[in-house]
Coordinates of C-alpha atoms in Angstrom, one line a residue:
X20 CA -4.2 26.2 -74.3
X21 CA -3.6 29.1 -76.7
X22 CA -6.4 31.1 -78.3
X23 CA -7.4 34.7 -79.3
X24 CA -7.9 37.5 -76.7
X25 CA -11.2 38.4 -78.3
X26 CA -12.4 34.8 -77.8
X27 CA -11.7 35.1 -74.0
X28 CA -12.6 31.6 -72.7
X29 CA -14.6 31.6 -69.4
X30 CA -13.4 29.6 -66.4
X31 CA -16.2 27.2 -67.1
X32 CA -15.3 26.6 -70.8
X33 CA -15.4 23.0 -71.9
X34 CA -12.5 21.9 -74.1
X35 CA -13.3 19.2 -76.7
X36 CA -10.6 16.9 -78.2
X37 CA -10.6 15.0 -81.5
X38 CA -13.7 16.6 -82.9
X39 CA -12.8 15.6 -86.5
X40 CA -14.2 13.5 -89.3
X41 CA -12.6 10.0 -89.7
X42 CA -12.2 10.7 -93.4
X43 CA -12.6 13.3 -96.1
X44 CA -16.5 13.3 -96.1
X45 CA -17.9 15.9 -93.7
X46 CA -18.9 13.3 -91.0
X47 CA -19.5 14.5 -87.5
X48 CA -16.8 13.6 -85.0
X49 CA -17.0 12.4 -81.4
X50 CA -18.1 14.9 -78.7
X51 CA -17.4 12.9 -75.6
X52 CA -13.6 13.6 -75.2
X53 CA -13.7 16.8 -73.0
X54 CA -12.0 18.6 -70.2
X55 CA -14.0 21.2 -68.1
X56 CA -12.7 24.5 -66.8
X57 CA -9.6 26.6 -67.0
X58 CA -7.6 29.3 -65.4
X59 CA -6.4 32.4 -67.3
X60 CA -2.6 32.6 -67.5
X61 CA -1.8 35.5 -69.9
X62 CA -3.5 37.7 -72.4
X63 CA -2.6 40.7 -74.6
X64 CA -4.7 42.8 -77.0
X65 CA -1.6 43.9 -79.0
X66 CA -1.3 40.5 -80.6
X67 CA -4.8 39.3 -79.7
X68 CA -3.5 36.3 -77.6
X69 CA -5.0 34.5 -74.7
X70 CA -3.3 31.6 -72.8
X71 CA -5.2 29.4 -70.3
X72 CA -4.3 26.3 -68.2
X73 CA -7.0 23.6 -68.2
X74 CA -8.1 22.6 -64.8
X75 CA -7.0 19.0 -65.5
X76 CA -4.6 17.5 -68.0
X77 CA -6.0 15.9 -71.1
X78 CA -6.1 12.1 -70.6
X79 CA -3.5 10.2 -72.6
X80 CA -6.4 8.3 -74.1
X81 CA -7.3 11.5 -76.0
X82 CA -3.8 11.3 -77.7
X83 CA -3.0 15.0 -76.9
X84 CA -0.1 16.7 -78.7
X85 CA 1.7 19.7 -77.3
X86 CA 2.4 22.1 -80.3
X87 CA 5.8 23.6 -80.7
X88 CA 6.3 27.3 -81.4
X89 CA 8.5 29.8 -83.2
X90 CA 9.3 33.1 -81.4
X91 CA 11.3 34.6 -84.2
X92 CA 9.8 37.6 -86.0
X93 CA 10.6 36.2 -89.4
X94 CA 8.1 35.1 -92.0
X95 CA 7.8 31.4 -92.6
X96 CA 8.0 30.1 -96.2
X97 CA 4.5 28.6 -96.0
X98 CA 1.7 28.3 -93.4
X99 CA -1.0 25.9 -92.2
X100 CA -4.0 26.8 -90.1
X101 CA -5.9 24.1 -88.2
X102 CA -9.3 25.3 -87.1
X103 CA -13.0 24.7 -86.5
X104 CA -14.9 27.1 -88.8
X105 CA -18.3 28.1 -87.4
X106 CA -17.9 25.4 -84.8
X107 CA -17.6 22.7 -87.5
X108 CA -15.4 19.6 -87.3
X109 CA -11.6 20.2 -87.7
X110 CA -10.5 21.7 -91.0
X111 CA -6.9 22.3 -92.3
X112 CA -6.1 25.2 -94.6
X113 CA -2.8 25.8 -96.6
X114 CA -0.9 28.8 -97.9
X115 CA 2.1 28.0 -100.0
X116 CA 3.5 31.5 -99.7
X117 CA 5.3 33.6 -97.1
X118 CA 2.9 35.7 -94.9
X119 CA 3.4 39.4 -94.7
X120 CA 4.2 41.4 -91.6
X121 CA 1.2 43.7 -91.2
X122 CA -1.1 45.5 -88.8
X123 CA -4.6 44.9 -87.5
X124 CA -6.7 48.0 -86.7
X125 CA -6.0 49.3 -83.3
X126 CA -2.8 47.2 -82.7
X127 CA 0.9 48.1 -82.9
X128 CA 2.6 48.3 -86.3
X129 CA 3.6 44.9 -87.7
X130 CA 1.9 43.0 -84.8
X131 CA 0.3 40.5 -87.2
X132 CA 1.0 38.0 -89.9
X133 CA -1.2 38.6 -92.9
X134 CA -2.2 35.7 -95.2
X135 CA -2.9 37.3 -98.6
X136 CA -4.8 34.3 -100.1
X137 CA -5.2 30.6 -99.0
X138 CA -4.1 28.1 -101.7
X139 CA -6.1 25.2 -100.4
X140 CA -9.2 25.8 -98.2
X141 CA -10.2 28.9 -96.3
X142 CA -11.3 30.0 -92.8
X143 CA -14.6 31.4 -91.6
X144 CA -16.1 33.3 -88.7
X145 CA -15.6 30.9 -85.8
X146 CA -12.1 30.0 -86.8
X147 CA -10.7 32.8 -84.5
X148 CA -8.0 31.7 -82.1
X149 CA -6.8 28.9 -84.3
X150 CA -3.1 28.4 -84.6
X151 CA -1.0 29.3 -87.6
X152 CA 1.9 26.8 -88.1
X153 CA 5.1 27.4 -90.1
X154 CA 6.8 24.9 -92.4
X155 CA 8.4 23.3 -89.4
X156 CA 5.1 22.7 -87.7
X157 CA 5.6 25.4 -85.1
X158 CA 3.0 28.0 -84.0
X159 CA 3.7 31.5 -85.3
X160 CA 0.4 33.2 -84.4
X161 CA -3.3 32.8 -83.8
X162 CA -6.2 34.0 -85.9
X163 CA -7.5 37.5 -85.1
X164 CA -9.8 38.2 -88.0
X165 CA -10.1 38.9 -91.7
X166 CA -12.4 38.6 -94.7
X167 CA -11.9 34.9 -95.5
X168 CA -15.0 32.8 -95.8
X169 CA -16.4 29.9 -97.9
X170 CA -16.9 32.3 -100.8
X171 CA -13.7 34.3 -100.3
X172 CA -10.2 32.8 -99.6
X173 CA -8.3 36.0 -99.1
X174 CA -7.0 38.3 -96.3
X175 CA -6.6 36.7 -92.8
X176 CA -4.6 38.3 -89.9
X177 CA -2.9 36.3 -87.2
X178 CA -1.5 37.9 -84.0
X179 CA 2.3 37.3 -84.0
X180 CA 3.5 34.7 -81.5
X181 CA 6.8 36.6 -81.5
X182 CA 5.1 39.8 -80.2
X183 CA 3.2 37.8 -77.6
X184 CA 6.5 36.3 -76.3
X185 CA 8.0 39.8 -76.1
X186 CA 4.9 41.2 -74.2
X187 CA 5.0 38.6 -71.4
X188 CA 4.1 35.2 -72.8
X189 CA 7.7 34.0 -72.4
X190 CA 7.4 34.2 -68.6
X191 CA 4.9 31.3 -68.9
X192 CA 6.3 29.2 -71.8
X193 CA 10.0 29.8 -70.9
X194 CA 9.9 30.3 -67.2
X195 CA 13.7 30.0 -66.8
X196 CA 14.1 32.7 -69.4
X197 CA 16.6 30.5 -71.4
X198 CA 15.9 32.7 -74.4
X199 CA 15.2 29.7 -76.7
X200 CA 13.5 31.0 -79.8
X201 CA 12.0 27.7 -81.3
X202 CA 10.6 24.6 -79.7
X203 CA 9.3 21.5 -81.5
X204 CA 6.0 19.9 -80.6
X205 CA 5.9 17.0 -78.1
X206 CA 3.9 13.8 -77.9
X207 CA 3.7 13.0 -74.1
X208 CA 3.1 9.3 -74.8
X209 CA 6.4 8.8 -76.5
X210 CA 9.6 10.8 -76.1
X211 CA 12.3 12.6 -74.3
X212 CA 14.5 15.5 -75.0
X213 CA 18.0 16.3 -76.4
X214 CA 19.3 19.5 -74.8
X215 CA 22.7 21.0 -75.1
X216 CA 25.0 23.9 -76.0
X217 CA 27.0 24.9 -79.1
X218 CA 30.2 26.7 -78.2
X219 CA 33.3 28.2 -79.8
X220 CA 36.9 27.1 -79.3
X221 CA 37.0 29.6 -76.4
X222 CA 34.0 27.9 -74.8
X223 CA 31.6 30.8 -75.4
X224 CA 28.0 30.0 -76.6
X225 CA 27.2 30.5 -80.3
X226 CA 23.7 32.1 -80.9
X227 CA 21.5 31.4 -83.9
X228 CA 23.3 28.1 -84.8
X229 CA 21.0 25.4 -86.4
X230 CA 20.7 22.0 -84.8
X231 CA 19.1 19.6 -87.2
X232 CA 18.1 16.0 -86.5
X233 CA 19.6 14.2 -89.5
X234 CA 16.8 12.4 -91.5
X235 CA 14.1 14.1 -89.6
X236 CA 12.2 17.4 -89.7
X237 CA 13.0 18.2 -86.0
X238 CA 15.4 21.1 -85.5
X239 CA 16.2 24.0 -83.2
X240 CA 18.0 27.3 -83.2
X241 CA 20.3 28.1 -80.3
X242 CA 19.5 31.0 -78.0
X243 CA 21.9 33.9 -77.2
X244 CA 23.8 31.6 -74.8
X245 CA 24.1 28.9 -77.5
X246 CA 21.6 26.6 -75.8
X247 CA 18.9 24.5 -77.4
X248 CA 16.3 21.8 -76.7
X249 CA 14.5 19.4 -79.0
X250 CA 11.8 16.9 -78.1
X251 CA 12.1 13.5 -79.8
X252 CA 10.6 10.0 -79.7
X253 CA 12.4 7.7 -77.3
X254 CA 14.0 4.4 -77.9
X255 CA 15.8 5.7 -81.0
X256 CA 19.4 6.8 -81.7
X257 CA 19.8 10.1 -83.6
X258 CA 22.5 12.0 -85.3
X259 CA 22.6 15.8 -85.0
X260 CA 24.0 18.2 -87.6
X261 CA 25.1 21.6 -86.2
X262 CA 25.9 24.5 -88.4
X263 CA 26.2 28.3 -88.7
X264 CA 27.5 30.5 -91.4
X265 CA 31.2 31.3 -90.6
X266 CA 31.9 28.1 -88.7
X267 CA 33.0 24.6 -89.6
X268 CA 29.9 22.3 -89.3
X269 CA 29.8 19.5 -86.7
X270 CA 28.0 16.2 -86.4
X271 CA 27.1 14.4 -83.2
X272 CA 26.5 10.7 -83.7
X273 CA 24.6 8.2 -81.6
X274 CA 22.4 10.5 -79.4
X275 CA 20.0 8.1 -77.6
X276 CA 16.7 9.4 -76.3
X277 CA 15.2 7.8 -73.1
X278 CA 11.5 8.2 -72.3
X279 CA 10.8 11.0 -70.0
X280 CA 14.5 12.0 -69.8
X281 CA 16.8 14.6 -71.2
X282 CA 20.1 13.7 -73.0
X283 CA 22.7 16.5 -72.8
X284 CA 25.2 17.1 -75.6
X285 CA 27.9 19.7 -76.4
X286 CA 29.1 20.7 -79.8
X287 CA 32.1 22.9 -80.5
X288 CA 32.3 24.7 -83.8
X289 CA 35.6 26.0 -85.3
X290 CA 35.4 29.5 -86.7
X291 CA 36.3 29.8 -90.4
X292 CA 37.8 32.8 -92.2
X293 CA 35.1 35.2 -93.5
X294 CA 35.7 36.7 -96.9
X295 CA 33.9 40.0 -97.3
X296 CA 33.3 40.7 -101.0
X297 CA 30.9 43.7 -100.6
X298 CA 29.9 45.7 -97.6
X299 CA 27.9 48.8 -98.4
X300 CA 25.9 51.0 -96.0
X301 CA 25.7 54.0 -98.3
X302 CA 27.2 56.3 -95.7
X303 CA 30.1 57.5 -97.9
X304 CA 28.5 58.1 -101.3
X305 CA 28.3 54.5 -102.5
X306 CA 31.4 54.4 -104.8
X307 CA 31.0 52.1 -107.8
X308 CA 27.2 52.1 -107.6
X309 CA 25.3 53.5 -110.6
X310 CA 21.6 53.8 -111.5
X311 CA 19.6 54.5 -114.7
X312 CA 16.3 54.0 -116.3
X313 CA 15.5 51.6 -119.2
X314 CA 15.4 54.6 -121.5
X315 CA 12.6 56.0 -123.6
X316 CA 9.6 57.0 -121.5
X317 CA 10.8 55.1 -118.4
X318 CA 12.0 57.0 -115.4
X319 CA 14.6 56.4 -112.7
X320 CA 13.8 57.4 -109.1
X321 CA 16.9 55.9 -107.4
X322 CA 18.9 58.2 -105.1
X323 CA 20.7 58.2 -101.8
X324 CA 18.3 59.2 -99.1
X325 CA 18.3 60.2 -95.4
X326 CA 14.6 59.8 -95.1
X327 CA 15.0 56.3 -93.6
X328 CA 17.9 54.0 -92.9
X329 CA 18.4 50.6 -91.4
X330 CA 21.6 51.7 -89.7
X331 CA 23.1 55.2 -89.2
X332 CA 21.6 57.8 -91.5
X333 CA 21.7 56.8 -95.2
X334 CA 20.0 54.3 -97.6
X335 CA 19.3 54.0 -101.3
X336 CA 15.7 54.8 -102.2
X337 CA 13.6 54.5 -105.3
X338 CA 11.0 57.1 -104.8
X339 CA 10.5 60.8 -104.2
X340 CA 13.4 62.9 -103.0
X341 CA 10.9 64.5 -100.5
X342 CA 8.1 62.8 -98.6
X343 CA 6.0 62.2 -101.8
X344 CA 5.5 59.1 -103.9
X345 CA 7.6 57.6 -106.7
X346 CA 6.8 58.6 -110.3
X347 CA 4.7 56.7 -112.7
X348 CA 6.4 54.4 -115.2
X349 CA 9.6 53.6 -113.3
X350 CA 11.9 51.0 -114.8
X351 CA 14.8 52.0 -112.5
X352 CA 17.9 49.9 -112.2
X353 CA 20.4 50.3 -109.3
X354 CA 23.7 48.5 -110.2
X355 CA 26.4 47.3 -107.8
X356 CA 30.1 47.4 -108.6
X357 CA 31.3 44.3 -110.4
X358 CA 32.3 41.5 -107.9
X359 CA 35.2 39.7 -109.4
X360 CA 35.9 36.0 -109.0
X361 CA 33.1 35.4 -106.6
X362 CA 34.2 32.9 -103.9
X363 CA 32.5 29.6 -103.4
X364 CA 29.6 29.6 -100.8
X365 CA 29.0 33.3 -101.3
X366 CA 25.8 34.7 -99.8
X367 CA 24.1 38.0 -100.2
X368 CA 22.1 39.7 -97.4
X369 CA 20.5 43.1 -97.5
X370 CA 17.8 45.1 -95.6
X371 CA 14.8 46.6 -97.3
X372 CA 11.6 48.6 -96.7
X373 CA 8.9 48.8 -99.3
X374 CA 5.6 50.3 -100.1
X375 CA 4.3 49.5 -103.6
X376 CA 0.8 49.3 -105.2
X377 CA -0.9 45.9 -105.1
X378 CA -4.2 44.7 -106.4
X379 CA -7.2 45.4 -104.1
X380 CA -9.0 42.3 -105.4
X381 CA -5.9 40.0 -105.5
X382 CA -3.5 41.2 -102.8
X383 CA -0.9 38.6 -103.8
X384 CA -0.4 40.4 -107.1
X385 CA 1.2 43.8 -107.7
X386 CA 1.2 46.7 -110.1
X387 CA 4.4 48.2 -108.7
X388 CA 7.4 46.5 -107.0
X389 CA 11.0 45.4 -107.1
X390 CA 13.1 42.4 -108.1
X391 CA 16.7 41.4 -107.8
X392 CA 18.7 40.5 -110.9
X393 CA 22.3 39.3 -111.5
X394 CA 24.6 39.3 -114.5
X395 CA 27.5 36.9 -114.9
X396 CA 30.8 37.7 -116.7
X397 CA 29.3 40.7 -118.5
X398 CA 26.2 38.8 -119.8
X399 CA 22.5 39.6 -119.6
X400 CA 20.8 40.2 -116.3
X401 CA 18.4 37.5 -115.1
X402 CA 16.2 37.4 -112.1
X403 CA 17.3 35.5 -109.0
X404 CA 15.1 34.0 -106.3
X405 CA 15.8 34.9 -102.6
X406 CA 15.6 32.5 -99.8
X407 CA 11.8 32.1 -99.0
X408 CA 10.9 33.5 -102.5
X409 CA 9.2 36.8 -103.4
X410 CA 6.0 38.0 -101.7
X411 CA 3.9 39.0 -104.7
X412 CA 3.7 38.6 -108.5
X413 CA 3.4 41.5 -111.0
X414 CA 0.0 41.5 -112.7
X415 CA -0.3 40.8 -116.4
X416 CA -3.8 42.4 -116.8
X417 CA -5.5 45.3 -115.2
X418 CA -9.2 46.4 -115.0
X419 CA -11.2 45.6 -118.1
X420 CA -8.8 42.9 -119.2
X421 CA -6.3 45.5 -120.5
X422 CA -2.5 44.8 -120.3
X423 CA -0.7 46.4 -117.4
X424 CA 1.5 49.4 -118.1
X425 CA 4.4 48.4 -115.8
X426 CA 7.7 47.0 -117.2
X427 CA 7.8 43.5 -115.6
X428 CA 4.4 41.7 -116.1
X429 CA 4.2 38.2 -114.7
X430 CA 7.4 38.3 -112.7
X431 CA 7.6 37.4 -109.0
X432 CA 8.4 40.6 -106.9
X433 CA 8.4 42.4 -103.6
X434 CA 5.6 45.0 -103.2
X435 CA 2.8 46.0 -100.8
X436 CA 3.9 47.4 -97.4
X437 CA 7.1 46.5 -95.5
X438 CA 7.2 49.5 -93.1
X439 CA 9.8 47.9 -90.8
X440 CA 13.1 46.9 -92.2
X441 CA 13.2 43.2 -93.3
X442 CA 16.3 41.2 -94.1
X443 CA 16.5 39.2 -97.4
X444 CA 19.1 36.5 -98.2
X445 CA 20.2 35.2 -101.6
X446 CA 22.4 32.1 -102.1
X447 CA 25.1 33.1 -104.7
X448 CA 27.1 29.8 -104.6
X449 CA 26.0 29.0 -108.1
X450 CA 28.1 31.9 -109.4
X451 CA 31.4 30.9 -107.8
X452 CA 34.4 31.9 -109.8
X453 CA 32.4 34.3 -112.0
X454 CA 32.5 38.1 -112.2
X455 CA 29.0 39.2 -111.2
X456 CA 27.0 42.4 -110.9
X457 CA 23.8 42.9 -108.9
X458 CA 20.9 44.9 -110.1
X459 CA 18.0 46.1 -107.9
X460 CA 15.2 46.9 -110.4
X461 CA 12.0 48.8 -109.5
X462 CA 9.0 49.1 -111.7
X463 CA 5.8 51.1 -111.6
X464 CA 2.7 51.4 -113.8
X465 CA 1.0 54.6 -114.9
X466 CA -1.0 55.3 -111.7
X467 CA -1.5 54.5 -108.0
X468 CA 2.0 55.4 -106.8
X469 CA 3.2 54.8 -103.2
X470 CA 6.3 55.6 -101.1
X471 CA 8.8 53.3 -102.8
X472 CA 11.7 51.0 -102.1
X473 CA 14.6 51.5 -99.6
X474 CA 17.8 49.4 -99.5
X475 CA 20.5 49.4 -96.9
X476 CA 23.4 47.3 -95.4
X477 CA 24.1 45.2 -98.5
X478 CA 26.6 42.5 -97.7
X479 CA 28.2 39.7 -99.8
X480 CA 30.3 37.3 -97.8
X481 CA 31.8 33.8 -98.2
X482 CA 33.4 31.3 -95.9
X483 CA 37.0 30.5 -96.5
X484 CA 38.8 27.3 -95.8
X485 CA 40.9 26.5 -92.7
X486 CA 44.6 26.8 -93.5
X487 CA 46.9 23.9 -92.5
X488 CA 48.5 24.8 -89.2
X489 CA 52.0 23.4 -88.6
X490 CA 54.6 23.6 -85.8
X491 CA 57.1 26.4 -86.3
X492 CA 60.7 25.2 -86.6
X493 CA 64.1 26.4 -85.3
X494 CA 62.8 28.7 -82.6
X495 CA 65.6 30.9 -81.2
X496 CA 65.3 32.8 -78.0
X497 CA 67.8 35.4 -76.8
X498 CA 68.0 38.3 -74.4
X499 CA 68.7 41.9 -75.4
X500 CA 69.0 43.9 -72.3
X501 CA 65.7 43.6 -70.5
X502 CA 63.8 42.3 -73.6
X503 CA 63.3 38.7 -74.7
X504 CA 63.5 38.2 -78.5
X505 CA 62.1 35.2 -80.3
X506 CA 62.7 34.2 -83.9
X507 CA 61.6 31.1 -86.0
X508 CA 61.6 30.0 -89.6
X509 CA 58.9 31.6 -91.8
X510 CA 56.3 29.0 -93.0
X511 CA 52.7 28.7 -94.3
X512 CA 51.0 29.4 -91.0
X513 CA 48.6 32.3 -91.3
X514 CA 49.3 33.5 -87.6
X515 CA 51.3 32.5 -84.6
X516 CA 50.6 32.5 -80.9
X517 CA 53.4 33.2 -78.4
X518 CA 53.1 31.5 -74.9
X519 CA 55.2 31.7 -71.8
X520 CA 55.3 29.6 -68.6
X521 CA 57.3 29.0 -65.5
X522 CA 56.3 25.3 -65.5
X523 CA 58.0 23.0 -68.1
X524 CA 54.9 20.7 -67.8
X525 CA 52.5 23.5 -68.7
X526 CA 54.0 25.2 -71.7
X527 CA 50.8 27.1 -72.7
X528 CA 50.3 28.6 -69.3
X529 CA 50.1 32.3 -70.4
X530 CA 49.2 33.6 -73.9
X531 CA 51.5 36.6 -74.5
X532 CA 50.2 37.7 -78.0
X533 CA 49.4 36.8 -81.6
X534 CA 51.4 37.8 -84.6
X535 CA 51.7 37.2 -88.3
X536 CA 55.4 37.7 -88.3
X537 CA 58.2 35.1 -87.7
X538 CA 59.7 37.1 -84.8
X539 CA 58.4 38.7 -81.6
X540 CA 59.9 40.8 -78.8
X541 CA 58.6 40.7 -75.3
X542 CA 59.6 44.1 -73.9
X543 CA 60.8 43.8 -70.3
X544 CA 60.4 40.0 -70.4
X545 CA 63.9 39.4 -69.0
X546 CA 63.3 41.2 -65.7
X547 CA 60.5 39.1 -64.1
X548 CA 62.0 35.6 -63.5
X549 CA 65.4 33.9 -63.4
X550 CA 64.0 31.1 -65.6
X551 CA 61.0 31.0 -68.0
X552 CA 59.9 28.8 -70.9
X553 CA 58.6 30.0 -74.3
X554 CA 56.4 28.3 -76.9
X555 CA 55.3 29.4 -80.4
X556 CA 52.5 27.6 -82.1
X557 CA 50.8 28.0 -85.5
X558 CA 47.3 29.5 -85.4
X559 CA 44.3 29.8 -87.7
X560 CA 42.3 32.9 -86.8

């Protein structure tokens, strides 16, 4: 049972199940489905987490459900909190936006997920310890505190499940230390597991691959060894889709789940060529990058900085050239080089840090912040939406109902505080075949300035197609002194592998080397054996 450290269940605590209304009216629920007593397993004040084991299992008649979890320190796209406010019957509260990485007083930096404002419902005192679920129904944290109440739906803080796992919770929830980062929930009355590994052609595990149950919401991400496990209802046959950027996808058909058992599967992914369109870490002066203001009274604070960096020592910053704050009235535009003939399936990733001014009354809205824009074939710049969306929206009005003084009223944006580096991703496949230019645009109003916006490690990549591999023809082998020389007809193969063997029945016994030429010399190859076999095969790297 997971709850908050500041709630601290006693060993005599009574756990009540199914305390909920049978419908929407606030009707009291049953109070006779209980389990008495527990043992403390783990606790940590850093993420305000407390794990106990009940003295006896919840009877199946209670219809218990074991919640899944997500140990990645990555913001979900939306959140749901299931709780008992002030000891009331079960309530469910929804936030349709990504939570922010933030800090609760007296805890480490970025130890909590902050819900800026609930979209449907709210929490209250007494909701502490309740789980925060991501869009895949996995726990990402538990409620520590905040200001939300029946008269106020803003500002709740949940201790991060990812930090709890790092600080020792994993030893209890993943006792074999498999490293699995996500686990779906499990209904003990119906189900089994599918477990397996995703490997390369060289039989090494592929981390961070996605295993999706086709037609269902169940999915998993492989651990560092390429392993995964997914709980599923039994008596059903499933198909699994396995994918990762840079690899040819795979589908496993007809995976049957048996009650109380684990079905083991193996998926092998073939690496695809990676096309790197842009790779900029700002360590060599950022050739081809330019920046400017919108003109008039607007200013431009973009510059290469050594104040902070995601990797090495340099980043691009929109802010003070010292340790101060950015200027008022920025409409500063940082432009990338033109990316010609963008390949299909292109994707942009970059790392950012941000401190901008947000509204004190409405923390999901901002006075200062940044957006990403794109221009296609020399046309006008338009805003693009990153995976997971933006975290705030520029305000339209300020105090007294007056218009804001910033340059982008009403647009979604990034703002507030991102003290640690966060990665953002943008799908660029819609611009395939076009010449595109990226523009990172920062805006500020007339007052309330903060540290600013940092950018680093900007990468645009696409996945190429596998070339057709054929068998090289007219292989000629001859000896020149102590060397063995091989030649064959040039063809469309991107690469070749040269093998040698002493056994005619095992021609691929030893890999000598790889080459992109249609000839190869094995220096000293004629001195080892009186007879040896050679094979050349086409190869797709």
